[in-house]
PDB file of C-alpha atoms in Angstrom:
ATOM      1  CA  UNK B   1       0.000   0.000   0.000  1.00 69.00           C
ATOM      2  CA  UNK B   2       1.299   3.456  -0.893  1.00 80.00           C
ATOM      3  CA  UNK B   3       1.147   6.635   1.165  1.00 85.00           C
ATOM      4  CA  UNK B   4      -1.672   7.912  -1.098  1.00 89.00           C
ATOM      5  CA  UNK B   5      -4.064   5.630   0.813  1.00 92.00           C
ATOM      6  CA  UNK B   6      -2.797   6.483   4.323  1.00 94.00           C
ATOM      7  CA  UNK B   7      -4.424   9.433   6.091  1.00 95.00           C
ATOM      8  CA  UNK B   8      -3.980  11.547   9.162  1.00 95.00           C
ATOM      9  CA  UNK B   9      -7.254  12.981  10.441  1.00 94.00           C
ATOM     10  CA  UNK B  10      -7.154  16.045  12.695  1.00 92.00           C
ATOM     11  CA  UNK B  11      -8.503  15.324  16.159  1.00 91.00           C
ATOM     12  CA  UNK B  12      -8.184  11.551  15.737  1.00 92.00           C
ATOM     13  CA  UNK B  13      -5.235   9.515  17.018  1.00 90.00           C
ATOM     14  CA  UNK B  14      -3.035   7.426  14.735  1.00 93.00           C
ATOM     15  CA  UNK B  15      -3.316   6.834  11.020  1.00 96.00           C
ATOM     16  CA  UNK B  16      -6.168   5.670   8.831  1.00 96.00           C
ATOM     17  CA  UNK B  17      -6.398   3.641   5.666  1.00 95.00           C
ATOM     18  CA  UNK B  18      -8.726   4.969   2.956  1.00 95.00           C
ATOM     19  CA  UNK B  19     -11.379   2.315   2.313  1.00 95.00           C
ATOM     20  CA  UNK B  20     -13.996   3.962   0.094  1.00 94.00           C
ATOM     21  CA  UNK B  21     -15.263   7.344  -1.019  1.00 91.00           C
ATOM     22  CA  UNK B  22     -18.837   8.370  -0.308  1.00 91.00           C
ATOM     23  CA  UNK B  23     -20.986  11.256  -1.498  1.00 91.00           C
ATOM     24  CA  UNK B  24     -20.189  13.367   1.553  1.00 90.00           C
ATOM     25  CA  UNK B  25     -16.639  12.227   2.277  1.00 93.00           C
ATOM     26  CA  UNK B  26     -15.122   8.799   2.733  1.00 94.00           C
ATOM     27  CA  UNK B  27     -14.803   5.718   4.926  1.00 96.00           C
ATOM     28  CA  UNK B  28     -11.477   5.154   6.688  1.00 96.00           C
ATOM     29  CA  UNK B  29     -10.169   2.309   8.836  1.00 96.00           C
ATOM     30  CA  UNK B  30      -7.989   2.972  11.868  1.00 96.00           C
ATOM     31  CA  UNK B  31      -4.602   1.253  11.825  1.00 94.00           C
ATOM     32  CA  UNK B  32      -4.720   1.174  15.631  1.00 92.00           C
ATOM     33  CA  UNK B  33      -7.974  -0.700  16.276  1.00 93.00           C
ATOM     34  CA  UNK B  34      -9.311  -1.521  12.763  1.00 94.00           C
ATOM     35  CA  UNK B  35     -12.537   0.393  13.466  1.00 95.00           C
ATOM     36  CA  UNK B  36     -14.098   2.049  10.440  1.00 96.00           C
ATOM     37  CA  UNK B  37     -15.318   5.610  10.583  1.00 95.00           C
ATOM     38  CA  UNK B  38     -17.144   7.906   8.218  1.00 95.00           C
ATOM     39  CA  UNK B  39     -15.278  11.156   7.599  1.00 94.00           C
ATOM     40  CA  UNK B  40     -16.972  14.220   6.109  1.00 93.00           C
ATOM     41  CA  UNK B  41     -15.330  16.400   3.492  1.00 89.00           C
ATOM     42  CA  UNK B  42     -15.246  19.242   6.022  1.00 91.00           C
ATOM     43  CA  UNK B  43     -12.764  17.323   8.203  1.00 92.00           C
ATOM     44  CA  UNK B  44      -9.128  18.348   8.171  1.00 94.00           C
ATOM     45  CA  UNK B  45      -7.470  15.336   6.540  1.00 94.00           C
ATOM     46  CA  UNK B  46      -3.870  14.989   5.362  1.00 93.00           C
ATOM     47  CA  UNK B  47      -2.714  12.359   2.907  1.00 94.00           C
ATOM     48  CA  UNK B  48       0.757  11.191   3.984  1.00 94.00           C
ATOM     49  CA  UNK B  49       2.085  11.318   0.412  1.00 93.00           C
ATOM     50  CA  UNK B  50       1.505  15.093   0.400  1.00 95.00           C
ATOM     51  CA  UNK B  51       3.325  15.830   3.667  1.00 95.00           C
ATOM     52  CA  UNK B  52       6.875  17.178   3.617  1.00 96.00           C
ATOM     53  CA  UNK B  53       9.414  18.185   6.262  1.00 96.00           C
ATOM     54  CA  UNK B  54      11.147  21.555   6.096  1.00 96.00           C
ATOM     55  CA  UNK B  55      14.931  21.559   5.754  1.00 95.00           C
ATOM     56  CA  UNK B  56      17.248  24.522   5.385  1.00 96.00           C
ATOM     57  CA  UNK B  57      17.425  23.978   1.613  1.00 94.00           C
ATOM     58  CA  UNK B  58      14.086  22.460   0.577  1.00 95.00           C
ATOM     59  CA  UNK B  59      11.069  20.444   1.665  1.00 96.00           C
ATOM     60  CA  UNK B  60      11.777  16.705   1.949  1.00 96.00           C
ATOM     61  CA  UNK B  61       8.800  14.396   1.276  1.00 96.00           C
ATOM     62  CA  UNK B  62       7.666  12.390   4.307  1.00 95.00           C
ATOM     63  CA  UNK B  63       8.308   9.197   2.315  1.00 95.00           C
ATOM     64  CA  UNK B  64      12.033  10.077   2.148  1.00 95.00           C
ATOM     65  CA  UNK B  65      12.161  10.833   5.873  1.00 96.00           C
ATOM     66  CA  UNK B  66      10.463   7.504   6.673  1.00 95.00           C
ATOM     67  CA  UNK B  67      12.988   5.765   4.397  1.00 95.00           C
ATOM     68  CA  UNK B  68      15.875   7.369   6.306  1.00 95.00           C
ATOM     69  CA  UNK B  69      14.384   6.261   9.634  1.00 95.00           C
ATOM     70  CA  UNK B  70      13.921   2.741   8.231  1.00 94.00           C
ATOM     71  CA  UNK B  71      17.599   2.672   7.151  1.00 94.00           C
ATOM     72  CA  UNK B  72      18.758   4.007  10.521  1.00 94.00           C
ATOM     73  CA  UNK B  73      16.695   1.400  12.402  1.00 94.00           C
ATOM     74  CA  UNK B  74      17.282  -1.460   9.899  1.00 92.00           C
ATOM     75  CA  UNK B  75      13.516  -1.813   9.459  1.00 91.00           C
ATOM     76  CA  UNK B  76      12.864  -2.156  13.197  1.00 94.00           C
ATOM     77  CA  UNK B  77      10.785   0.168  15.415  1.00 94.00           C
ATOM     78  CA  UNK B  78      12.508   3.402  16.405  1.00 94.00           C
ATOM     79  CA  UNK B  79      15.053   3.282  19.207  1.00 93.00           C
ATOM     80  CA  UNK B  80      13.408   6.388  20.666  1.00 94.00           C
ATOM     81  CA  UNK B  81       9.874   6.758  22.011  1.00 94.00           C
ATOM     82  CA  UNK B  82       7.513   9.525  20.904  1.00 90.00           C
ATOM     83  CA  UNK B  83       7.077  10.492  24.577  1.00 93.00           C
ATOM     84  CA  UNK B  84      10.815  11.069  25.139  1.00 94.00           C
ATOM     85  CA  UNK B  85      12.103  14.550  25.949  1.00 95.00           C
ATOM     86  CA  UNK B  86      12.195  17.328  23.371  1.00 95.00           C
ATOM     87  CA  UNK B  87      16.011  17.243  23.366  1.00 95.00           C
ATOM     88  CA  UNK B  88      16.117  13.477  22.710  1.00 96.00           C
ATOM     89  CA  UNK B  89      13.561  13.807  19.908  1.00 95.00           C
ATOM     90  CA  UNK B  90      15.503  16.624  18.260  1.00 95.00           C
ATOM     91  CA  UNK B  91      18.803  14.771  18.602  1.00 95.00           C
ATOM     92  CA  UNK B  92      17.301  11.657  16.995  1.00 96.00           C
ATOM     93  CA  UNK B  93      15.732  13.659  14.154  1.00 96.00           C
ATOM     94  CA  UNK B  94      19.014  15.480  13.577  1.00 95.00           C
ATOM     95  CA  UNK B  95      20.636  12.059  12.993  1.00 95.00           C
ATOM     96  CA  UNK B  96      17.903  11.166  10.489  1.00 95.00           C
ATOM     97  CA  UNK B  97      17.659  14.542   8.719  1.00 96.00           C
ATOM     98  CA  UNK B  98      20.739  16.647   9.623  1.00 95.00           C
ATOM     99  CA  UNK B  99      19.605  19.823   7.850  1.00 95.00           C
ATOM    100  CA  UNK B 100      15.995  19.943   9.069  1.00 95.00           C
ATOM    101  CA  UNK B 101      14.786  23.465   9.860  1.00 95.00           C
ATOM    102  CA  UNK B 102      14.703  23.663  13.659  1.00 94.00           C
ATOM    103  CA  UNK B 103      12.646  26.875  13.526  1.00 95.00           C
ATOM    104  CA  UNK B 104       9.812  25.360  11.483  1.00 95.00           C
ATOM    105  CA  UNK B 105       9.884  21.688  12.573  1.00 95.00           C
ATOM    106  CA  UNK B 106       8.622  21.431  16.146  1.00 95.00           C
ATOM    107  CA  UNK B 107       9.065  18.627  18.676  1.00 95.00           C
ATOM    108  CA  UNK B 108       5.369  17.798  18.160  1.00 94.00           C
ATOM    109  CA  UNK B 109       6.059  17.268  14.429  1.00 95.00           C
ATOM    110  CA  UNK B 110       8.983  14.956  15.215  1.00 96.00           C
ATOM    111  CA  UNK B 111       6.786  13.079  17.690  1.00 96.00           C
ATOM    112  CA  UNK B 112       4.141  12.564  14.981  1.00 95.00           C
ATOM    113  CA  UNK B 113       6.674  11.307  12.418  1.00 96.00           C
ATOM    114  CA  UNK B 114       8.061   8.806  14.935  1.00 96.00           C
ATOM    115  CA  UNK B 115       4.546   7.628  15.890  1.00 95.00           C
ATOM    116  CA  UNK B 116       3.597   7.285  12.214  1.00 95.00           C
ATOM    117  CA  UNK B 117       6.768   5.373  11.370  1.00 96.00           C
ATOM    118  CA  UNK B 118       6.240   2.963  14.273  1.00 95.00           C
ATOM    119  CA  UNK B 119       2.570   2.445  13.356  1.00 94.00           C
ATOM    120  CA  UNK B 120       3.410   1.750   9.703  1.00 94.00           C
ATOM    121  CA  UNK B 121       6.272  -0.534  10.769  1.00 93.00           C
ATOM    122  CA  UNK B 122       4.034  -2.437  13.203  1.00 92.00           C
ATOM    123  CA  UNK B 123       1.518  -3.128  10.393  1.00 90.00           C
ATOM    124  CA  UNK B 124       4.200  -4.098   7.819  1.00 90.00           C
ATOM    125  CA  UNK B 125       3.248  -1.104   5.707  1.00 89.00           C
ATOM    126  CA  UNK B 126       6.753   0.220   5.015  1.00 87.00           C
ATOM    127  CA  UNK B 127       7.069  -1.966   1.906  1.00 83.00           C
ATOM    128  CA  UNK B 128       6.098   0.989  -0.290  1.00 76.00           C
ATOM    129  CA  UNK B 129       9.535   2.470   0.488  1.00 74.00           C
ATOM    130  CA  UNK B 130      11.249  -0.557  -1.068  1.00 69.00           C
ATOM    131  CA  UNK B 131       8.809  -0.611  -4.000  1.00 58.00           C
ATOM    132  CA  UNK B 132       9.839   2.922  -4.968  1.00 48.00           C
ATOM    133  CA  UNK B 133      13.509   1.924  -4.880  1.00 45.00           C
ATOM    134  CA  UNK B 134      12.780  -1.028  -7.182  1.00 42.00           C
ATOM    135  CA  UNK B 135      11.003   1.312  -9.628  1.00 42.00           C
ATOM    136  CA  UNK B 136      14.057   3.572  -9.726  1.00 39.00           C
ATOM    137  CA  UNK B 137      16.437   0.635 -10.210  1.00 38.00           C
ATOM    138  CA  UNK B 138      14.370  -0.819 -13.071  1.00 37.00           C
ATOM    139  CA  UNK B 139      14.282   2.607 -14.768  1.00 38.00           C
ATOM    140  CA  UNK B 140      18.053   2.859 -14.520  1.00 40.00           C
ATOM    141  CA  UNK B 141      18.556  -0.639 -15.973  1.00 41.00           C
ATOM    142  CA  UNK B 142      16.598   0.180 -19.152  1.00 39.00           C
TER     143      UNK B 142
END
């Protein structure tokens, strides 16, 4: 599954998988408890594929940041907890993305990225990172 089908819904914990679209919004399934909810089009919803992290030079897509965390952790859950101190979170994120913009990326943003990574990792949904690499390799071979 790609990040185009994974959603973050404001006011709701965790991540959601897009199941179906309806006339007034869509149906999403929680990755935490598998419960399905109906979400109206007025809700503040973010598709993970459209999220980027500010760096000093550019905006790095969330997919690339998740890939760097996966490489750092060798595909395992993060060595840091989302509830750790602000300093620990920033130190960890600095290892993952050395040039992230400390003025525009808050500890709460780092916390969310770590929670999202761990949730995707727990549900074996990080395969899309490898799929993209395979696409690039096959393009280069042609």
